[in-house]
């Protein structure tokens, strides 16, 4: 755990003084943000706090196996004492939330628990406390370590969602950010009663795409463009295709993984055209994804990051992003 004693003391004081806590997630919910939120909710509820789980977006279908996911609301309460944002600390990751609720979020204590460290669009202010630790494999790991530090109780259900969070963001405990501390956090969750076999089976069940998406998967893979001697793979989903996927965005995640694991490919970029902008999401084998995203005002991990381009087509995004990635690959390899 990589926080100063002063930060931990201040966070503990904020929690002691709060009766109603809002636990927020970055927009575009993923396993780490949802698991961290639910784990934190469980711990704070046992401390006697009223907890509201908030996110601007709905929980995607592939995360429906997380117990308690139906408690996430898209309505920010009018009155609360403390807001805690997990798995993010930048404005770009809560852009719509900030646009709609800036006044309220700026008046009350606001804590960010995040394992991404970025200087771009950092949330700051007199009311903001940043608990950032880029040595953690996942925000779920941060929540476990905070629970151990403060003596919070985590039951088996909380252990399940936190284990899912850690396994997801560390790709089953295999990324460069997976440390001995990550394994200690997982061991602690096993001691609290998580059934890892049940978790694996549930993830396998929800990680398969429906047969109706097979043709779209084939089309998206077939139109992949390759650059820099096949080191960069870029494909896209049109706005119509993105809308067709509805809340089920698993195919997009699967596409990034399939392209990244091709021979010669060092980074996969999947562009999704949306209303008013296009999003470029990257998965890489070398540490260039975060730097690329930050170049365009986004953020994330060294090997998993995203950024958005206002009023841009997939062609325009490709033309803008590929030269930046080429330069970064030259510097990294």
CSV table of N, CA, C and O in Angstrom, one decimal, residues 67-189:
chain,number,residue,atom,x,y,z
A,67,UNK,N,-22.8,-10.2,-7.5
A,67,UNK,CA,-24.0,-10.0,-6.6
A,67,UNK,C,-24.0,-8.6,-6.2
A,67,UNK,O,-23.0,-8.0,-5.8
A,68,UNK,N,-25.2,-8.0,-6.2
A,68,UNK,CA,-25.4,-6.6,-5.8
A,68,UNK,C,-25.3,-5.6,-6.9
A,68,UNK,O,-25.5,-4.4,-6.7
A,69,UNK,N,-25.0,-6.1,-8.2
A,69,UNK,CA,-24.8,-5.1,-9.3
A,69,UNK,C,-26.1,-4.3,-9.6
A,69,UNK,O,-26.1,-3.2,-10.1
A,70,UNK,N,-27.3,-4.9,-9.2
A,70,UNK,CA,-28.5,-4.2,-9.4
A,70,UNK,C,-28.7,-3.0,-8.5
A,70,UNK,O,-29.7,-2.3,-8.7
A,71,UNK,N,-27.8,-2.9,-7.5
A,71,UNK,CA,-28.0,-1.7,-6.6
A,71,UNK,C,-27.3,-0.4,-7.2
A,71,UNK,O,-27.5,0.6,-6.7
A,72,UNK,N,-26.6,-0.6,-8.3
A,72,UNK,CA,-26.0,0.6,-9.0
A,72,UNK,C,-27.1,1.4,-9.6
A,72,UNK,O,-27.9,1.0,-10.4
A,73,UNK,N,-27.1,2.7,-9.2
A,73,UNK,CA,-28.2,3.6,-9.7
A,73,UNK,C,-27.6,4.7,-10.6
A,73,UNK,O,-26.4,5.1,-10.4
A,74,UNK,N,-28.3,5.2,-11.5
A,74,UNK,CA,-27.9,6.3,-12.4
A,74,UNK,C,-28.4,7.7,-11.8
A,74,UNK,O,-28.3,8.7,-12.5
A,75,UNK,N,-28.9,7.6,-10.6
A,75,UNK,CA,-29.4,8.9,-10.0
A,75,UNK,C,-28.5,9.2,-8.8
A,75,UNK,O,-28.5,8.5,-7.8
A,76,UNK,N,-27.8,10.4,-8.9
A,76,UNK,CA,-27.0,10.8,-7.8
A,76,UNK,C,-27.9,11.5,-6.7
A,76,UNK,O,-28.7,12.3,-7.1
A,77,UNK,N,-27.8,11.0,-5.5
A,77,UNK,CA,-28.7,11.6,-4.5
A,77,UNK,C,-28.4,13.0,-4.2
A,77,UNK,O,-27.3,13.5,-4.4
A,78,UNK,N,-29.5,13.7,-3.8
A,78,UNK,CA,-29.3,15.2,-3.6
A,78,UNK,C,-28.5,15.5,-2.3
A,78,UNK,O,-27.9,16.5,-2.3
A,79,UNK,N,-28.6,14.6,-1.3
A,79,UNK,CA,-27.9,14.8,-0.1
A,79,UNK,C,-27.0,13.6,0.2
A,79,UNK,O,-27.5,12.5,0.2
A,80,UNK,N,-25.8,13.9,0.5
A,80,UNK,CA,-24.8,12.9,1.0
A,80,UNK,C,-23.6,13.6,1.6
A,80,UNK,O,-23.5,14.9,1.5
A,81,UNK,N,-22.8,12.9,2.3
A,81,UNK,CA,-21.7,13.6,3.0
A,81,UNK,C,-20.3,13.4,2.4
A,81,UNK,O,-19.4,14.3,2.5
A,82,UNK,N,-20.1,12.3,1.6
A,82,UNK,CA,-18.8,12.0,1.1
A,82,UNK,C,-19.0,11.2,-0.2
A,82,UNK,O,-19.8,10.3,-0.3
A,83,UNK,N,-18.2,11.6,-1.3
A,83,UNK,CA,-18.2,10.8,-2.5
A,83,UNK,C,-16.9,10.2,-2.7
A,83,UNK,O,-15.8,10.8,-2.4
A,84,UNK,N,-16.9,8.9,-3.0
A,84,UNK,CA,-15.7,8.1,-3.3
A,84,UNK,C,-15.7,7.6,-4.7
A,84,UNK,O,-16.6,6.8,-5.0
A,85,UNK,N,-14.8,8.0,-5.6
A,85,UNK,CA,-14.7,7.5,-6.9
A,85,UNK,C,-13.6,6.4,-7.0
A,85,UNK,O,-12.5,6.7,-6.6
A,86,UNK,N,-14.0,5.3,-7.5
A,86,UNK,CA,-13.1,4.2,-7.6
A,86,UNK,C,-12.6,3.9,-9.0
A,86,UNK,O,-13.4,4.1,-9.9
A,87,UNK,N,-11.4,3.5,-9.2
A,87,UNK,CA,-10.8,3.1,-10.5
A,87,UNK,C,-10.7,4.2,-11.5
A,87,UNK,O,-10.7,4.0,-12.7
A,88,UNK,N,-10.7,5.5,-11.0
A,88,UNK,CA,-10.5,6.6,-11.8
A,88,UNK,C,-10.1,7.8,-11.0
A,88,UNK,O,-10.5,7.9,-9.8
A,89,UNK,N,-9.4,8.8,-11.6
A,89,UNK,CA,-9.1,10.0,-10.9
A,89,UNK,C,-8.9,11.2,-11.9
A,89,UNK,O,-8.3,12.2,-11.6
A,90,UNK,N,-9.5,11.0,-13.1
A,90,UNK,CA,-9.4,12.0,-14.1
A,90,UNK,C,-10.8,12.4,-14.6
A,90,UNK,O,-11.8,11.6,-14.6
A,91,UNK,N,-10.9,13.7,-15.0
A,91,UNK,CA,-12.2,14.2,-15.5
A,91,UNK,C,-12.7,13.5,-16.8
A,91,UNK,O,-13.9,13.3,-17.0
A,92,UNK,N,-11.7,13.0,-17.6
A,92,UNK,CA,-12.1,12.4,-18.9
A,92,UNK,C,-12.9,11.1,-18.6
A,92,UNK,O,-13.6,10.7,-19.5
A,93,UNK,N,-12.7,10.4,-17.5
A,93,UNK,CA,-13.3,9.2,-17.2
A,93,UNK,C,-14.7,9.4,-16.6
A,93,UNK,O,-15.5,8.4,-16.5
A,94,UNK,N,-15.0,10.6,-16.1
A,94,UNK,CA,-16.4,10.9,-15.6
A,94,UNK,C,-16.9,12.2,-16.2
A,94,UNK,O,-17.6,13.0,-15.6
A,95,UNK,N,-16.7,12.3,-17.5
A,95,UNK,CA,-17.0,13.6,-18.2
A,95,UNK,C,-18.5,13.9,-18.1
A,95,UNK,O,-18.8,15.1,-17.8
A,96,UNK,N,-19.4,13.0,-18.4
A,96,UNK,CA,-20.8,13.3,-18.3
A,96,UNK,C,-21.3,13.5,-16.9
A,96,UNK,O,-22.1,14.4,-16.6
A,97,UNK,N,-20.7,12.7,-16.0
A,97,UNK,CA,-21.1,12.8,-14.6
A,97,UNK,C,-20.7,14.2,-14.1
A,97,UNK,O,-21.5,14.9,-13.4
A,98,UNK,N,-19.5,14.7,-14.4
A,98,UNK,CA,-19.0,15.9,-13.9
A,98,UNK,C,-19.8,17.1,-14.6
A,98,UNK,O,-20.1,18.1,-13.9
A,99,UNK,N,-20.1,16.9,-15.8
A,99,UNK,CA,-20.9,18.0,-16.5
A,99,UNK,C,-22.2,18.2,-15.8
A,99,UNK,O,-22.7,19.3,-15.7
A,100,UNK,N,-22.9,17.1,-15.4
A,100,UNK,CA,-24.2,17.2,-14.8
A,100,UNK,C,-24.2,17.5,-13.3
A,100,UNK,O,-25.1,18.1,-12.8
A,101,UNK,N,-23.1,17.2,-12.6
A,101,UNK,CA,-23.1,17.3,-11.2
A,101,UNK,C,-21.9,18.0,-10.6
A,101,UNK,O,-21.6,17.8,-9.4
A,102,UNK,N,-21.3,18.8,-11.4
A,102,UNK,CA,-20.1,19.5,-10.9
A,102,UNK,C,-20.3,20.3,-9.7
A,102,UNK,O,-19.5,20.2,-8.7
A,103,UNK,N,-21.4,21.0,-9.6
A,103,UNK,CA,-21.6,21.9,-8.4
A,103,UNK,C,-21.7,21.1,-7.2
A,103,UNK,O,-21.1,21.4,-6.2
A,104,UNK,N,-22.5,20.0,-7.2
A,104,UNK,CA,-22.6,19.1,-6.0
A,104,UNK,C,-21.3,18.5,-5.6
A,104,UNK,O,-20.9,18.4,-4.5
A,105,UNK,N,-20.6,17.9,-6.6
A,105,UNK,CA,-19.4,17.2,-6.4
A,105,UNK,C,-18.3,18.1,-5.9
A,105,UNK,O,-17.3,17.6,-5.2
A,106,UNK,N,-18.3,19.4,-6.2
A,106,UNK,CA,-17.3,20.3,-5.8
A,106,UNK,C,-17.5,20.8,-4.4
A,106,UNK,O,-16.6,21.4,-3.8
A,107,UNK,N,-18.7,20.6,-3.8
A,107,UNK,CA,-19.0,21.2,-2.5
A,107,UNK,C,-18.7,20.3,-1.4
A,107,UNK,O,-18.5,20.7,-0.2
A,108,UNK,N,-18.7,19.0,-1.6
A,108,UNK,CA,-18.5,18.0,-0.6
A,108,UNK,C,-17.1,17.2,-0.7
A,108,UNK,O,-16.6,17.2,-1.8
A,109,UNK,N,-16.7,16.6,0.3
A,109,UNK,CA,-15.4,15.9,0.2
A,109,UNK,C,-15.5,14.8,-0.9
A,109,UNK,O,-16.5,14.1,-1.1
A,110,UNK,N,-14.4,14.7,-1.7
A,110,UNK,CA,-14.4,13.9,-2.9
A,110,UNK,C,-13.1,13.1,-2.8
A,110,UNK,O,-12.0,13.7,-2.9
A,111,UNK,N,-13.2,11.8,-2.8
A,111,UNK,CA,-12.0,10.9,-2.7
A,111,UNK,C,-11.9,10.1,-3.9
A,111,UNK,O,-12.9,9.5,-4.4
A,112,UNK,N,-10.7,10.0,-4.5
A,112,UNK,CA,-10.4,9.1,-5.6
A,112,UNK,C,-9.5,7.9,-5.1
A,112,UNK,O,-8.4,8.2,-4.6
A,113,UNK,N,-10.0,6.7,-5.4
A,113,UNK,CA,-9.2,5.5,-5.1
A,113,UNK,C,-8.8,4.9,-6.5
A,113,UNK,O,-9.7,4.4,-7.1
A,114,UNK,N,-7.6,5.0,-6.9
A,114,UNK,CA,-7.3,4.7,-8.3
A,114,UNK,C,-5.9,4.1,-8.4
A,114,UNK,O,-4.9,4.6,-7.7
A,115,UNK,N,-5.7,3.1,-9.2
A,115,UNK,CA,-4.4,2.5,-9.4
A,115,UNK,C,-3.8,3.0,-10.8
A,115,UNK,O,-2.7,2.6,-11.2
A,116,UNK,N,-4.5,4.0,-11.4
A,116,UNK,CA,-3.9,4.7,-12.6
A,116,UNK,C,-3.4,6.0,-12.0
A,116,UNK,O,-4.0,6.7,-11.3
A,117,UNK,N,-2.2,6.4,-12.5
A,117,UNK,CA,-1.6,7.7,-12.1
A,117,UNK,C,-1.4,8.5,-13.4
A,117,UNK,O,-0.6,8.1,-14.2
A,118,UNK,N,-2.1,9.6,-13.6
A,118,UNK,CA,-2.0,10.4,-14.8
A,118,UNK,C,-2.1,11.9,-14.4
A,118,UNK,O,-2.8,12.3,-13.5
A,119,UNK,N,-1.3,12.7,-15.2
A,119,UNK,CA,-1.3,14.1,-14.9
A,119,UNK,C,-2.3,14.8,-15.8
A,119,UNK,O,-2.5,16.0,-15.7
A,120,UNK,N,-2.9,14.1,-16.8
A,120,UNK,CA,-3.8,14.7,-17.7
A,120,UNK,C,-5.2,14.7,-17.1
A,120,UNK,O,-5.7,13.6,-16.6
A,121,UNK,N,-5.8,15.9,-17.0
A,121,UNK,CA,-7.2,16.0,-16.6
A,121,UNK,C,-7.4,15.5,-15.2
A,121,UNK,O,-8.5,15.0,-14.8
A,122,UNK,N,-6.4,15.6,-14.3
A,122,UNK,CA,-6.5,15.1,-13.0
A,122,UNK,C,-7.6,15.8,-12.2
A,122,UNK,O,-7.7,17.0,-12.3
A,123,UNK,N,-8.4,15.1,-11.5
A,123,UNK,CA,-9.4,15.7,-10.6
A,123,UNK,C,-8.7,16.3,-9.4
A,123,UNK,O,-7.8,15.7,-8.8
A,124,UNK,N,-8.9,17.6,-9.1
A,124,UNK,CA,-8.2,18.2,-8.0
A,124,UNK,C,-9.1,19.3,-7.4
A,124,UNK,O,-10.1,19.7,-8.0
A,125,UNK,N,-8.7,19.9,-6.3
A,125,UNK,CA,-9.5,20.9,-5.6
A,125,UNK,C,-9.3,20.8,-4.1
A,125,UNK,O,-8.8,19.7,-3.6
A,126,UNK,N,-9.7,21.8,-3.4
A,126,UNK,CA,-9.6,21.8,-2.0
A,126,UNK,C,-10.3,20.6,-1.3
A,126,UNK,O,-10.0,20.2,-0.2
A,127,UNK,N,-11.4,20.2,-2.0
A,127,UNK,CA,-12.2,19.1,-1.4
A,127,UNK,C,-11.8,17.7,-1.8
A,127,UNK,O,-12.4,16.7,-1.4
A,128,UNK,N,-10.7,17.6,-2.6
A,128,UNK,CA,-10.4,16.3,-3.2
A,128,UNK,C,-9.2,15.7,-2.5
A,128,UNK,O,-8.2,16.3,-2.1
A,129,UNK,N,-9.4,14.4,-2.2
A,129,UNK,CA,-8.3,13.6,-1.6
A,129,UNK,C,-8.0,12.4,-2.6
A,129,UNK,O,-8.9,11.7,-3.0
A,130,UNK,N,-6.7,12.3,-3.0
A,130,UNK,CA,-6.3,11.3,-4.0
A,130,UNK,C,-5.6,10.2,-3.3
A,130,UNK,O,-4.5,10.4,-2.7
A,131,UNK,N,-6.1,9.0,-3.4
A,131,UNK,CA,-5.5,7.8,-2.9
A,131,UNK,C,-5.0,7.0,-4.1
A,131,UNK,O,-5.8,6.1,-4.6
A,132,UNK,N,-3.9,7.4,-4.7
A,132,UNK,CA,-3.4,6.8,-5.9
A,132,UNK,C,-2.2,5.9,-5.6
A,132,UNK,O,-1.3,6.2,-4.8
A,133,UNK,N,-2.2,4.7,-6.3
A,133,UNK,CA,-1.2,3.7,-6.1
A,133,UNK,C,-0.9,3.0,-7.3
A,133,UNK,O,-1.6,2.0,-7.6
A,134,UNK,N,0.0,3.4,-8.1
A,134,UNK,CA,0.3,2.7,-9.4
A,134,UNK,C,1.1,1.5,-9.3
A,134,UNK,O,1.4,0.8,-10.3
A,135,UNK,N,1.4,1.1,-8.0
A,135,UNK,CA,2.0,-0.3,-7.8
A,135,UNK,C,0.9,-1.3,-7.6
A,135,UNK,O,1.3,-2.5,-7.6
A,136,UNK,N,-0.3,-1.0,-7.4
A,136,UNK,CA,-1.4,-1.9,-7.3
A,136,UNK,C,-1.8,-2.5,-8.6
A,136,UNK,O,-1.9,-1.8,-9.6
A,137,UNK,N,-2.2,-3.8,-8.6
A,137,UNK,CA,-2.6,-4.4,-9.8
A,137,UNK,C,-4.0,-4.0,-10.3
A,137,UNK,O,-4.4,-4.1,-11.4
A,138,UNK,N,-4.8,-3.6,-9.3
A,138,UNK,CA,-6.2,-3.2,-9.6
A,138,UNK,C,-6.7,-2.4,-8.4
A,138,UNK,O,-6.2,-2.4,-7.3
A,139,UNK,N,-7.8,-1.6,-8.7
A,139,UNK,CA,-8.4,-0.9,-7.6
A,139,UNK,C,-9.0,-1.8,-6.6
A,139,UNK,O,-9.1,-1.5,-5.4
A,140,UNK,N,-9.4,-3.0,-7.0
A,140,UNK,CA,-9.9,-4.0,-6.1
A,140,UNK,C,-8.9,-4.4,-5.1
A,140,UNK,O,-9.2,-4.6,-3.9
A,141,UNK,N,-7.6,-4.4,-5.5
A,141,UNK,CA,-6.5,-4.7,-4.5
A,141,UNK,C,-6.4,-3.5,-3.6
A,141,UNK,O,-6.2,-3.7,-2.4
A,142,UNK,N,-6.6,-2.3,-4.0
A,142,UNK,CA,-6.5,-1.1,-3.1
A,142,UNK,C,-7.6,-1.2,-2.1
A,142,UNK,O,-7.3,-0.9,-0.9
A,143,UNK,N,-8.8,-1.6,-2.5
A,143,UNK,CA,-9.9,-1.7,-1.5
A,143,UNK,C,-9.6,-2.8,-0.4
A,143,UNK,O,-9.8,-2.6,0.8
A,144,UNK,N,-9.0,-3.9,-0.9
A,144,UNK,CA,-8.6,-4.9,0.1
A,144,UNK,C,-7.6,-4.4,1.1
A,144,UNK,O,-7.7,-4.6,2.3
A,145,UNK,N,-6.6,-3.7,0.6
A,145,UNK,CA,-5.5,-3.3,1.4
A,145,UNK,C,-6.0,-2.2,2.4
A,145,UNK,O,-5.6,-2.1,3.6
A,146,UNK,N,-7.0,-1.3,1.9
A,146,UNK,CA,-7.5,-0.3,2.8
A,146,UNK,C,-8.4,-1.0,3.9
A,146,UNK,O,-8.4,-0.6,5.1
A,147,UNK,N,-9.1,-2.1,3.5
A,147,UNK,CA,-9.9,-2.8,4.5
A,147,UNK,C,-9.0,-3.4,5.5
A,147,UNK,O,-9.4,-3.4,6.7
A,148,UNK,N,-7.9,-4.0,5.1
A,148,UNK,CA,-7.0,-4.5,6.1
A,148,UNK,C,-6.4,-3.5,7.0
A,148,UNK,O,-6.3,-3.7,8.2
A,149,UNK,N,-6.1,-2.3,6.5
A,149,UNK,CA,-5.5,-1.2,7.3
A,149,UNK,C,-6.5,-0.7,8.3
A,149,UNK,O,-6.1,-0.5,9.5
A,150,UNK,N,-7.7,-0.5,7.9
A,150,UNK,CA,-8.7,0.1,8.8
A,150,UNK,C,-9.5,-0.9,9.6
A,150,UNK,O,-10.3,-0.6,10.5
A,151,UNK,N,-9.3,-2.2,9.3
A,151,UNK,CA,-10.0,-3.2,10.0
A,151,UNK,C,-11.4,-3.4,9.6
A,151,UNK,O,-12.3,-3.9,10.4
A,152,UNK,N,-11.7,-3.1,8.3
A,152,UNK,CA,-13.1,-3.3,7.8
A,152,UNK,C,-13.4,-4.8,7.6
A,152,UNK,O,-12.5,-5.6,7.3
A,153,UNK,N,-14.6,-5.2,7.8
A,153,UNK,CA,-15.0,-6.5,7.6
A,153,UNK,C,-15.4,-6.8,6.2
A,153,UNK,O,-16.2,-6.0,5.6
A,154,UNK,N,-14.9,-7.8,5.6
A,154,UNK,CA,-15.3,-8.2,4.2
A,154,UNK,C,-15.9,-9.6,4.3
A,154,UNK,O,-15.2,-10.6,4.7
A,155,UNK,N,-17.2,-9.8,3.9
A,155,UNK,CA,-17.8,-11.1,3.9
A,155,UNK,C,-17.5,-11.8,2.6
A,155,UNK,O,-16.8,-11.3,1.7
A,156,UNK,N,-18.1,-13.0,2.4
A,156,UNK,CA,-17.8,-13.9,1.2
A,156,UNK,C,-18.2,-13.2,0.0
A,156,UNK,O,-17.6,-13.3,-1.1
A,157,UNK,N,-19.4,-12.5,0.0
A,157,UNK,CA,-19.9,-11.8,-1.2
A,157,UNK,C,-19.0,-10.7,-1.6
A,157,UNK,O,-18.7,-10.5,-2.8
A,158,UNK,N,-18.5,-9.9,-0.6
A,158,UNK,CA,-17.6,-8.9,-0.9
A,158,UNK,C,-16.2,-9.4,-1.5
A,158,UNK,O,-15.6,-8.9,-2.4
A,159,UNK,N,-15.8,-10.6,-0.9
A,159,UNK,CA,-14.6,-11.2,-1.3
A,159,UNK,C,-14.7,-11.7,-2.8
A,159,UNK,O,-13.8,-11.6,-3.6
A,160,UNK,N,-15.9,-12.1,-3.2
A,160,UNK,CA,-16.1,-12.6,-4.5
A,160,UNK,C,-16.0,-11.5,-5.5
A,160,UNK,O,-15.2,-11.6,-6.5
A,161,UNK,N,-16.6,-10.3,-5.3
A,161,UNK,CA,-16.6,-9.2,-6.2
A,161,UNK,C,-15.2,-8.6,-6.3
A,161,UNK,O,-14.7,-8.2,-7.4
A,162,UNK,N,-14.5,-8.5,-5.2
A,162,UNK,CA,-13.1,-8.0,-5.2
A,162,UNK,C,-12.1,-8.9,-5.8
A,162,UNK,O,-11.2,-8.4,-6.6
A,163,UNK,N,-12.3,-10.2,-5.7
A,163,UNK,CA,-11.5,-11.2,-6.4
A,163,UNK,C,-11.7,-11.1,-7.9
A,163,UNK,O,-10.7,-11.1,-8.7
A,164,UNK,N,-13.0,-10.9,-8.3
A,164,UNK,CA,-13.3,-10.7,-9.7
A,164,UNK,C,-12.6,-9.5,-10.3
A,164,UNK,O,-12.1,-9.4,-11.4
A,165,UNK,N,-12.6,-8.4,-9.5
A,165,UNK,CA,-12.0,-7.1,-9.9
A,165,UNK,C,-10.5,-7.3,-10.1
A,165,UNK,O,-10.0,-6.9,-11.2
A,166,UNK,N,-9.9,-8.0,-9.2
A,166,UNK,CA,-8.4,-8.1,-9.3
A,166,UNK,C,-8.0,-9.1,-10.4
A,166,UNK,O,-7.1,-8.8,-11.2
A,167,UNK,N,-8.8,-10.2,-10.5
A,167,UNK,CA,-8.5,-11.1,-11.6
A,167,UNK,C,-8.7,-10.5,-13.0
A,167,UNK,O,-7.9,-10.7,-13.9
A,168,UNK,N,-9.7,-9.6,-13.1
A,168,UNK,CA,-9.9,-9.0,-14.4
A,168,UNK,C,-8.8,-8.1,-14.8
A,168,UNK,O,-8.3,-8.1,-15.9
A,169,UNK,N,-8.5,-7.1,-13.9
A,169,UNK,CA,-7.5,-6.1,-14.3
A,169,UNK,C,-6.1,-6.6,-14.3
A,169,UNK,O,-5.2,-5.9,-15.0
A,170,UNK,N,-5.8,-7.7,-13.7
A,170,UNK,CA,-4.5,-8.3,-13.8
A,170,UNK,C,-4.4,-9.4,-14.8
A,170,UNK,O,-3.4,-10.1,-14.9
A,171,UNK,N,-5.5,-9.6,-15.6
A,171,UNK,CA,-5.6,-10.7,-16.5
A,171,UNK,C,-5.2,-12.0,-15.9
A,171,UNK,O,-4.2,-12.7,-16.2
A,172,UNK,N,-6.0,-12.4,-14.9
A,172,UNK,CA,-5.8,-13.6,-14.1
A,172,UNK,C,-4.4,-13.6,-13.5
A,172,UNK,O,-3.6,-14.6,-13.5
A,173,UNK,N,-4.0,-12.5,-12.8
A,173,UNK,CA,-2.8,-12.4,-12.1
A,173,UNK,C,-1.6,-12.6,-12.9
A,173,UNK,O,-0.6,-13.4,-12.5
A,174,UNK,N,-1.5,-11.9,-14.1
A,174,UNK,CA,-0.4,-12.2,-15.0
A,174,UNK,C,0.2,-10.9,-15.6
A,174,UNK,O,1.1,-11.0,-16.4
A,175,UNK,N,-0.3,-9.7,-15.2
A,175,UNK,CA,0.3,-8.5,-15.8
A,175,UNK,C,1.6,-8.1,-15.0
A,175,UNK,O,1.8,-8.6,-13.9
A,176,UNK,N,2.3,-7.1,-15.5
A,176,UNK,CA,3.5,-6.7,-14.9
A,176,UNK,C,3.2,-6.0,-13.5
A,176,UNK,O,4.1,-5.9,-12.7
A,177,UNK,N,1.9,-5.6,-13.3
A,177,UNK,CA,1.6,-4.9,-12.1
A,177,UNK,C,1.1,-5.9,-11.0
A,177,UNK,O,0.7,-5.5,-9.9
A,178,UNK,N,1.1,-7.2,-11.4
A,178,UNK,CA,0.8,-8.2,-10.4
A,178,UNK,C,2.0,-8.5,-9.5
A,178,UNK,O,3.0,-9.0,-10.0
A,179,UNK,N,1.9,-8.1,-8.3
A,179,UNK,CA,3.0,-8.2,-7.4
A,179,UNK,C,2.7,-9.2,-6.2
A,179,UNK,O,1.6,-9.8,-6.2
A,180,UNK,N,3.7,-9.3,-5.4
A,180,UNK,CA,3.4,-10.2,-4.2
A,180,UNK,C,2.3,-9.6,-3.4
A,180,UNK,O,1.5,-10.4,-2.8
A,181,UNK,N,2.1,-8.3,-3.3
A,181,UNK,CA,1.0,-7.7,-2.6
A,181,UNK,C,-0.3,-8.1,-3.2
A,181,UNK,O,-1.3,-8.2,-2.5
A,182,UNK,N,-0.4,-8.2,-4.6
A,182,UNK,CA,-1.6,-8.6,-5.2
A,182,UNK,C,-2.0,-10.0,-4.8
A,182,UNK,O,-3.1,-10.3,-4.5
A,183,UNK,N,-1.0,-10.9,-4.7
A,183,UNK,CA,-1.3,-12.3,-4.3
A,183,UNK,C,-1.7,-12.3,-2.8
A,183,UNK,O,-2.5,-13.1,-2.4
A,184,UNK,N,-1.1,-11.5,-2.0
A,184,UNK,CA,-1.5,-11.4,-0.6
A,184,UNK,C,-2.9,-11.0,-0.5
A,184,UNK,O,-3.7,-11.5,0.4
A,185,UNK,N,-3.3,-10.0,-1.3
A,185,UNK,CA,-4.7,-9.5,-1.3
A,185,UNK,C,-5.7,-10.7,-1.7
A,185,UNK,O,-6.7,-10.9,-1.1
A,186,UNK,N,-5.3,-11.4,-2.8
A,186,UNK,CA,-6.1,-12.6,-3.2
A,186,UNK,C,-6.2,-13.6,-2.1
A,186,UNK,O,-7.2,-14.2,-1.9
A,187,UNK,N,-5.0,-13.9,-1.5
A,187,UNK,CA,-5.0,-14.9,-0.4
A,187,UNK,C,-6.0,-14.5,0.7
A,187,UNK,O,-6.7,-15.3,1.3
A,188,UNK,N,-6.0,-13.2,1.0
A,188,UNK,CA,-6.9,-12.7,2.1
A,188,UNK,C,-8.3,-12.9,1.7
A,188,UNK,O,-9.2,-13.3,2.5
A,189,UNK,N,-8.7,-12.7,0.4
A,189,UNK,CA,-10.0,-12.9,0.0
A,189,UNK,C,-10.4,-14.3,0.0
A,189,UNK,O,-11.6,-14.7,0.3
